[in-house]
Coordinates of C-alpha atoms in Angstrom, one line a residue:
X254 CA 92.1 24.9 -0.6
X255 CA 95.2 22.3 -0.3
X256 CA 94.0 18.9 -1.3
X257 CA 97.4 17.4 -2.0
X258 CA 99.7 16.8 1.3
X259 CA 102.8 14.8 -0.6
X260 CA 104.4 14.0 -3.5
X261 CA 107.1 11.9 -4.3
X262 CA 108.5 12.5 -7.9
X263 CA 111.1 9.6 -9.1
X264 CA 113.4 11.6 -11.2
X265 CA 116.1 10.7 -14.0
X266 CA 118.8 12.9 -14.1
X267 CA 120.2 12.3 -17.1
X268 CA 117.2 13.3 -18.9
X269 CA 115.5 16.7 -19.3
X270 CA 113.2 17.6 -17.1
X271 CA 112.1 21.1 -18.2
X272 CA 108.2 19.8 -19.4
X273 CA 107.6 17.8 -16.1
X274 CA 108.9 20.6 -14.3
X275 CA 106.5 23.2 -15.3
X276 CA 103.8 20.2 -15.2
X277 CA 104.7 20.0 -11.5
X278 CA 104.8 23.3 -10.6
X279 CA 101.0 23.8 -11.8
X280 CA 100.2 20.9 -9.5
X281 CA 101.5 22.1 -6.8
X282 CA 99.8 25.7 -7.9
X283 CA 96.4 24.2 -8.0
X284 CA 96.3 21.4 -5.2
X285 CA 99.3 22.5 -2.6
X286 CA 101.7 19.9 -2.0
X287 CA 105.3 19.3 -0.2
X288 CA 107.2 17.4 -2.6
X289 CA 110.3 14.7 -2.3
X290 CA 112.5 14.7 -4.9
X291 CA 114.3 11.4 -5.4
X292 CA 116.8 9.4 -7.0
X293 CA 117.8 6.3 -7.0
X294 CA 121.8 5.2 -7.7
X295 CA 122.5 1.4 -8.6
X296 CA 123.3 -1.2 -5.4
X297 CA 126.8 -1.4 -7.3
X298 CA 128.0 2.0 -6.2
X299 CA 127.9 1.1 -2.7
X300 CA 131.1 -0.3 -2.5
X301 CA 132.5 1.8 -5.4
X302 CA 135.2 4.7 -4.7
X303 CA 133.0 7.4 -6.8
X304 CA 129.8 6.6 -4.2
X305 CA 130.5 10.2 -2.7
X306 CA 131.3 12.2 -6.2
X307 CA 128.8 10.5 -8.0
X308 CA 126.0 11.5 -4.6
X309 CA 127.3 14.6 -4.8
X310 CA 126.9 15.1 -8.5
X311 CA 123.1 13.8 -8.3
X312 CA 122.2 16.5 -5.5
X313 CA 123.1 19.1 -7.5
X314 CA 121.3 18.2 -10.1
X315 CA 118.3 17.6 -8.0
X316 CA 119.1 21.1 -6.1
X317 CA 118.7 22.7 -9.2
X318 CA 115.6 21.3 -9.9
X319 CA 114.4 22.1 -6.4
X320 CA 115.3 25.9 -7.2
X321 CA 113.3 26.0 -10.2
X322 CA 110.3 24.6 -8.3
X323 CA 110.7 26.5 -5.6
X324 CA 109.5 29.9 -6.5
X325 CA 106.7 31.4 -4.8
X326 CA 105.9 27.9 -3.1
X327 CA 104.2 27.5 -0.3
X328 CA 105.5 24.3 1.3
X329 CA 108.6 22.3 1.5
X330 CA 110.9 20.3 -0.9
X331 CA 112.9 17.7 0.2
X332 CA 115.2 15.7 -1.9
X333 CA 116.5 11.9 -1.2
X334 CA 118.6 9.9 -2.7
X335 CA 118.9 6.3 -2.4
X336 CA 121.1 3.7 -3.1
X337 CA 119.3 0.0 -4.3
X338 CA 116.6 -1.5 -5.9
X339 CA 115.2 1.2 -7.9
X340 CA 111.7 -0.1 -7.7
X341 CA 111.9 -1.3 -4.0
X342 CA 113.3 2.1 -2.8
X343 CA 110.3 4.4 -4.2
X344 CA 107.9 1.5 -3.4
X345 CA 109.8 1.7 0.3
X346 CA 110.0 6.1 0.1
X347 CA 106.4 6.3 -0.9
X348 CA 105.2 4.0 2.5
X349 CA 107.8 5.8 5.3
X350 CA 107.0 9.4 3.6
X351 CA 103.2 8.5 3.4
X352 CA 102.6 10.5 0.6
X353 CA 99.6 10.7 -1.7
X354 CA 101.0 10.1 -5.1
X355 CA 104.2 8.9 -6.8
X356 CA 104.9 10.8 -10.2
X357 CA 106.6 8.8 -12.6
X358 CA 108.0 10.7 -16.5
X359 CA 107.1 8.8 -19.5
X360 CA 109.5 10.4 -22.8
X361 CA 107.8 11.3 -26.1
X362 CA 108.7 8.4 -27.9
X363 CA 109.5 5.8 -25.7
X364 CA 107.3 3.3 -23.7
X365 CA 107.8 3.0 -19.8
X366 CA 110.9 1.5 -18.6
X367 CA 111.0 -1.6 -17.0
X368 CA 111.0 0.3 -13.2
X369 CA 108.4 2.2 -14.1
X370 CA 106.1 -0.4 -15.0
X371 CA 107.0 -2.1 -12.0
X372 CA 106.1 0.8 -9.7
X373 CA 102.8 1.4 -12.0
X374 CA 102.1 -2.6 -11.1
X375 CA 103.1 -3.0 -7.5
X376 CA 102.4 0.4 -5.7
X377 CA 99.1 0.7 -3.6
X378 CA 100.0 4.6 -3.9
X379 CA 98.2 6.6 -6.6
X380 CA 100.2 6.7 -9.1
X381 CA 101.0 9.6 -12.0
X382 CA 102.5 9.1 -15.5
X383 CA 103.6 12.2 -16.8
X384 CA 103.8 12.4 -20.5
X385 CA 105.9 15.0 -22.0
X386 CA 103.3 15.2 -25.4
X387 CA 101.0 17.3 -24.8
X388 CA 97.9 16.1 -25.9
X389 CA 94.6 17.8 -27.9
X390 CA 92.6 18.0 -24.5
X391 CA 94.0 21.6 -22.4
X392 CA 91.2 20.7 -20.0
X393 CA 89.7 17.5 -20.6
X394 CA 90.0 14.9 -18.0
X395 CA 88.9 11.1 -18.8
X396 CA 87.8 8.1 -16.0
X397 CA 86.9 4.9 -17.3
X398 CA 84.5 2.8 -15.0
X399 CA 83.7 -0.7 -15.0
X400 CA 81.1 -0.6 -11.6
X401 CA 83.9 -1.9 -8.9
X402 CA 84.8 -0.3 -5.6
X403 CA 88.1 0.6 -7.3
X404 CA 86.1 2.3 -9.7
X405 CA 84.3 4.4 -7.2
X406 CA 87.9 5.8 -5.8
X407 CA 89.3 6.4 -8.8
X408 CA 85.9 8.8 -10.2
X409 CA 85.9 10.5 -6.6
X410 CA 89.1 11.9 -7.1
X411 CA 88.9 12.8 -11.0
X412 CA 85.6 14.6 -10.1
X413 CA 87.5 16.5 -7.6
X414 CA 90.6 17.0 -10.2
X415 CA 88.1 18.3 -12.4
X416 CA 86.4 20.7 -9.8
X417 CA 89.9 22.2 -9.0
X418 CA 90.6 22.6 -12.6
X419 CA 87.3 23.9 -13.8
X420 CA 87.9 20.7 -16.1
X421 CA 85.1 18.6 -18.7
X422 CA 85.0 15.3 -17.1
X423 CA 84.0 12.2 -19.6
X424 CA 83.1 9.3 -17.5
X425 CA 83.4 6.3 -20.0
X426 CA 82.7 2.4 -19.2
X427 CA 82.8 0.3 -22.7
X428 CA 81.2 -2.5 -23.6
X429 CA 83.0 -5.8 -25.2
X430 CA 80.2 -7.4 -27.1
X431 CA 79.7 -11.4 -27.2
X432 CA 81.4 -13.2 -30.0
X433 CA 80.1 -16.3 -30.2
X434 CA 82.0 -19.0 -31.6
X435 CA 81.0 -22.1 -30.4
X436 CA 79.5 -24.5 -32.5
X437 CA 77.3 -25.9 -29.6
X438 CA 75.7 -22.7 -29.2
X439 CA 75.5 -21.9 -33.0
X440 CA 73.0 -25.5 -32.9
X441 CA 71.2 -24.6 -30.2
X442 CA 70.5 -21.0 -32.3
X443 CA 72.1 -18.5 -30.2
X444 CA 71.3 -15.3 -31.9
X445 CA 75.0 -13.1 -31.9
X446 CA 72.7 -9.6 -32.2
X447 CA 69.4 -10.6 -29.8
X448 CA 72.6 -11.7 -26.8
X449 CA 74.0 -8.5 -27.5
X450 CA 71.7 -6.1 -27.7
X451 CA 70.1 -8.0 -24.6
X452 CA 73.6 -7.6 -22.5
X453 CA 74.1 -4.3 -23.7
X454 CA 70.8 -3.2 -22.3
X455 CA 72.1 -4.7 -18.6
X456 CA 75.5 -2.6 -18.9
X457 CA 73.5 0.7 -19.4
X458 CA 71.4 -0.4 -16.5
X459 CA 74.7 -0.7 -14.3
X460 CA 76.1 2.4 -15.6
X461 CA 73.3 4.6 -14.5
X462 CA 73.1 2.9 -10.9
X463 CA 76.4 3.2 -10.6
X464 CA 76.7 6.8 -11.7
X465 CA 73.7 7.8 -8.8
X466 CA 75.8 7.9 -6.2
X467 CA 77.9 10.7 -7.5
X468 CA 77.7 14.3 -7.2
X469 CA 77.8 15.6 -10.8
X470 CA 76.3 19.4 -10.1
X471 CA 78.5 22.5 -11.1
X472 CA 80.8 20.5 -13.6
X473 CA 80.5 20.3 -17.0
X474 CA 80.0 16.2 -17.5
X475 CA 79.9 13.7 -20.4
X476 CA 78.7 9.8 -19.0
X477 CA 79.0 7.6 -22.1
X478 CA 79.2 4.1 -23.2
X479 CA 81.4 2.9 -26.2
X480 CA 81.2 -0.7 -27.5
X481 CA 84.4 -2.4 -28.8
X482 CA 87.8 -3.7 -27.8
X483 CA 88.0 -1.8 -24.3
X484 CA 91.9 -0.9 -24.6
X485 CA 91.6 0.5 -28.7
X486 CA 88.4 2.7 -27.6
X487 CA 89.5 4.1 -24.3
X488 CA 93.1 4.7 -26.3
X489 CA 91.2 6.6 -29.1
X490 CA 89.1 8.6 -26.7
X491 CA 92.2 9.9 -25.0
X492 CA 93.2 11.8 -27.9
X493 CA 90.7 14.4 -26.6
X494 CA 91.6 14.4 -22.8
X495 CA 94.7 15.7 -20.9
X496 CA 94.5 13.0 -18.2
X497 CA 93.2 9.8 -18.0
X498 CA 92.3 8.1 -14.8
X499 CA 92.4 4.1 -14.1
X500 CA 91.4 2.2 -11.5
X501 CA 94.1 -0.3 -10.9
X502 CA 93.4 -3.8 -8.6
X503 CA 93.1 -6.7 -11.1
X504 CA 90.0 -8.0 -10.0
X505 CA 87.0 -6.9 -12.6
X506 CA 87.4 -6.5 -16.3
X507 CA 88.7 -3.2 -16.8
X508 CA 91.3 -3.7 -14.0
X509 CA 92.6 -6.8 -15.4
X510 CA 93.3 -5.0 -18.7
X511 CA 95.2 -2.6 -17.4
X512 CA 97.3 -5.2 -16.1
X513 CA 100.3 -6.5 -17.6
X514 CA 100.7 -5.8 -21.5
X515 CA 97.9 -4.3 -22.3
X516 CA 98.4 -1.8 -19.4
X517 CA 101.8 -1.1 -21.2
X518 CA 99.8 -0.3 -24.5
X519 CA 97.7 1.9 -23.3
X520 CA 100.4 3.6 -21.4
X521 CA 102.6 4.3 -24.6
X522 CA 99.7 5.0 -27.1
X523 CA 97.8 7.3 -24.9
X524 CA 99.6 11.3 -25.0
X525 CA 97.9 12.1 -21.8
X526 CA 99.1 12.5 -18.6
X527 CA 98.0 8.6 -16.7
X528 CA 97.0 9.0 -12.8
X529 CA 96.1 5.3 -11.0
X530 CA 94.0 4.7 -8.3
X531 CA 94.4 1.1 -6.4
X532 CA 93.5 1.0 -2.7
X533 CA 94.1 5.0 -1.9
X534 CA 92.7 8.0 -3.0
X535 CA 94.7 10.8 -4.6
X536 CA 93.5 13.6 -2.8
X537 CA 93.3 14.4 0.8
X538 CA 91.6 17.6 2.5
X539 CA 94.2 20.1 3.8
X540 CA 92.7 22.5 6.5
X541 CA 94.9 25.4 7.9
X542 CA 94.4 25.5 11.8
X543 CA 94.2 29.4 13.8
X544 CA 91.6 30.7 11.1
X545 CA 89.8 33.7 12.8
X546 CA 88.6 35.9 10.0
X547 CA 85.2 35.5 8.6
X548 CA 85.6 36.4 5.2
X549 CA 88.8 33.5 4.9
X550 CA 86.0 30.9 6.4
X551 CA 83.5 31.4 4.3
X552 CA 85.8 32.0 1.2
X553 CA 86.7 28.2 2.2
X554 CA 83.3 26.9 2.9
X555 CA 82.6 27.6 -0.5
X556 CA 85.2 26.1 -2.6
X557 CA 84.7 23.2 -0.5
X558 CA 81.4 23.0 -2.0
X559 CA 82.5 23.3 -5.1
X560 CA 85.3 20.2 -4.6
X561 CA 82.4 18.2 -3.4
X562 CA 83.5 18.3 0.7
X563 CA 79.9 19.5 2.0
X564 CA 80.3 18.4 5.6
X565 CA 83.7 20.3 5.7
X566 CA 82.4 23.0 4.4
X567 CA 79.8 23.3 7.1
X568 CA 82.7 22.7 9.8
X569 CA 84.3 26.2 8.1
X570 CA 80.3 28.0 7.7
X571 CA 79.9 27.2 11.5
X572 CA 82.9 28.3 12.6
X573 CA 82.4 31.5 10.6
X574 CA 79.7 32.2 12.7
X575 CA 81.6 32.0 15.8
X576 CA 83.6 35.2 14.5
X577 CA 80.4 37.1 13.5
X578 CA 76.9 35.4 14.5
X579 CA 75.2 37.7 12.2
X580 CA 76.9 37.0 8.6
X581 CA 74.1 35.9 6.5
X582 CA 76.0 34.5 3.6
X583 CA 76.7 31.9 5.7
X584 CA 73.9 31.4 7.2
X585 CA 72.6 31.3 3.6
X586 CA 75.1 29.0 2.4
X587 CA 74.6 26.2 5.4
X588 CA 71.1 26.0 4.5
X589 CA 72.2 25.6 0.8
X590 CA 74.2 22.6 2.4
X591 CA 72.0 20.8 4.8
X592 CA 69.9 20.6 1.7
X593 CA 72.4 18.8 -0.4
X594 CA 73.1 16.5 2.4
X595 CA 69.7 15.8 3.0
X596 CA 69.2 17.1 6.0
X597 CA 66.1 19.2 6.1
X598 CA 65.7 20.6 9.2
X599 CA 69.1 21.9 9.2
X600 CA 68.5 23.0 6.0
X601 CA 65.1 25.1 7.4
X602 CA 66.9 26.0 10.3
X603 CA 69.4 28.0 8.9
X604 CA 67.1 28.8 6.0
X605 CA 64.7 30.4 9.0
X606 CA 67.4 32.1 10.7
X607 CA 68.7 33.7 7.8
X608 CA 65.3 35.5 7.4
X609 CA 65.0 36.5 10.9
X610 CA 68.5 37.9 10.9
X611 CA 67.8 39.8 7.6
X612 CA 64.3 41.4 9.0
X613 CA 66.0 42.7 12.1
X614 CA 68.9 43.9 10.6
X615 CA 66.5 45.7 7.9
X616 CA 64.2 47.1 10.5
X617 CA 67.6 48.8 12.6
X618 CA 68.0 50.4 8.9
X619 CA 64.7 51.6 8.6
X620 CA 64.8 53.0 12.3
X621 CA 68.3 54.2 11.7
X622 CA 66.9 55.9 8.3
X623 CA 63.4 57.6 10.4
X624 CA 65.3 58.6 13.3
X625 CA 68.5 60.1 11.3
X626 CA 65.7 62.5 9.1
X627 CA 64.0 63.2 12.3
X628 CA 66.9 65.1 13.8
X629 CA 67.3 66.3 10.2
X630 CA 63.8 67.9 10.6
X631 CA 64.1 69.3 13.7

């Protein structure tokens, strides 16, 4: 199932690109994608004699990319390359292309470059940083919450990462405790511990309302709280993961640190791959159209479960049925469905059916079976 429509990768190519490559190509294995490849030359070559040598030069280079990414790939590459404002052109690309992420490439030593920290800031796109260190975690993927809408984006499409992957998902929040400082409140005998202890116990409250509305089942989950600096204890938990998740909008606490400097710190400590969430989503649902064999729907009603799309799935059950009214599997599996939706007389329905369908289709057996040793007999 293709939950990835477009990708637009920013490439330097004067650096090796061999890591992010192979990076790429298991992205586009896993989610399905088309994928721009993209450039960007300085304004100052506009005018300049060597605009068409030095073009030139670039496709090639992005050509040969294309080739290595292109084996045994499903869907198109396209490569572009622009002449401007570096960040304003993939800011620009990412809008007219409409795609669903922008992948950025973070060296092993160095921090993000100026650019790149502007894109990271400014896009409303999803955006990746692709580290070329590969971290402890093979198959660890990390989302740090702080309760906001953003938050709720970002941990929809890290739970579906993780489904895809067959990845262990830590959903973290952290906890900066109170230091009090004031001498007014030291008079008035503000306890340090009691405030504390007694905010602490508010945050877990949050963190379990918050988590409720998520669909946990099938994946192998860790929900915790860590107290501390937030940026030091979501860096040092990293060391574990392969991809950390961030919410990005600058409104609530954990947004606003990864804003601006500290955003930059976590960026270069952390060896993980860095995907942001801001206003959209990273993935989107990628049907085929003209499906007519029952074993393909129901093959995709079920690993639509699995990424968490339940009402999709029953689109693919149902239409599954239309080839062959009498497949119980998934008749079976839309009763399995209504009941995670909460609908329960759907959920009977089907449940019903199934049983019927399964009697009938016994008893022709038996009759087949009695009538079959009856001209055996005779």
């Amino acid at each position: 199932m293709k939950v990835l429509s477009k990708i637009l990768w920013a490439i330097d190519v004067e650096k090796d690109q061999t890591s992010s490559i192979e990076k790429i190509k298991r992205v586009n294995n896993e989610f399905g994608s088309e994928i721009i490849l993209m450039h960007v030359l300085p304004n100052d070559l506009k005018k300049s004699a060597f605009k068409s040598k030095v073009e030139k030069s670039v496709r090639s280079e992005l050509q040969k990319i294309k080739e290595q990414l292109s084996v045994n790939n499903e869907f198109s590459i396209h490569i572009r390359v622009e002449i401007g404002s570096t960040v304003e052109s993939i800011l620009r690309v990412s809008r007219e292309e409409n795609v669903n992420v922008i992948f950025l490439n973070k060296g092993k030593k160095e921090s993000l470059g100026k650019n790149a920290v502007q894109v990271f800031r400014r896009s409303r796109k999803p955006v990746t940083i692709l580290s070329e260190v590969e971290s402890g975690g093979k198959n660890h993927i990390v989302c740090p919450v702080d309760f906001s809408r953003t938050s709720e984006s970002t941990l929809r499409s890290a739970i579906i990462h993780a489904r895809k992957n067959d990845a262990k998902l830590s959903v973290i929040s952290v906890y900066e405790p109170v230091n009090v400082t004031s001498p007014r409140m030291m008079r008035l005998g503000l306890d340090e511990n009691k405030e504390n202890r007694y905010h602490l116990r508010n945050f877990e409250k949050e963190f379990k309302t918050f988590l409720k509305d998520f669909e946990f089942a099938g994946l192998e989950v860790t929900t915790k709280i860590l107290i501390g600096v937030p940026d030091q204890k979501i860096i040092k938990y990293c060391e574990s993961a392969n991809i950390l998740y961030v919410g990005c909008s600058g409104k609530n606490r954990l947004e606003r640190m990864f804003k601006g400097s500290i955003s930059e710190k976590v960026i270069k400590q952390v060896a993980c791959n860095i995907i942001s969430v801001k206003t959209e989503e990273v993935f989107k649902l990628r049907i085929p159209a003209g499906l007519v064999d029952i074993d393909k729907h129901y093959k995709r009603g079920m690993e639509l479960i699995k990424l968490g799309y339940l009402r999709e799935a029953v689109s693919q059950f149902k239409a599954g049925l239309q080839v062959n009214n009498f497949h119980l599997p998934s008749m079976l599996a839309l009763s399995n469905v209504f009941r995670k939706l909460g609908d329960k007389e759907q959920s009977r329905y089907y449940r019903e059916l199934f049983q019927v369908i399964k009697d009938k289709m016994l008893t022709r057996k038996i009759e087949a079976e009695i009538r079959r040793s009856y001209r055996t007999a005779l």
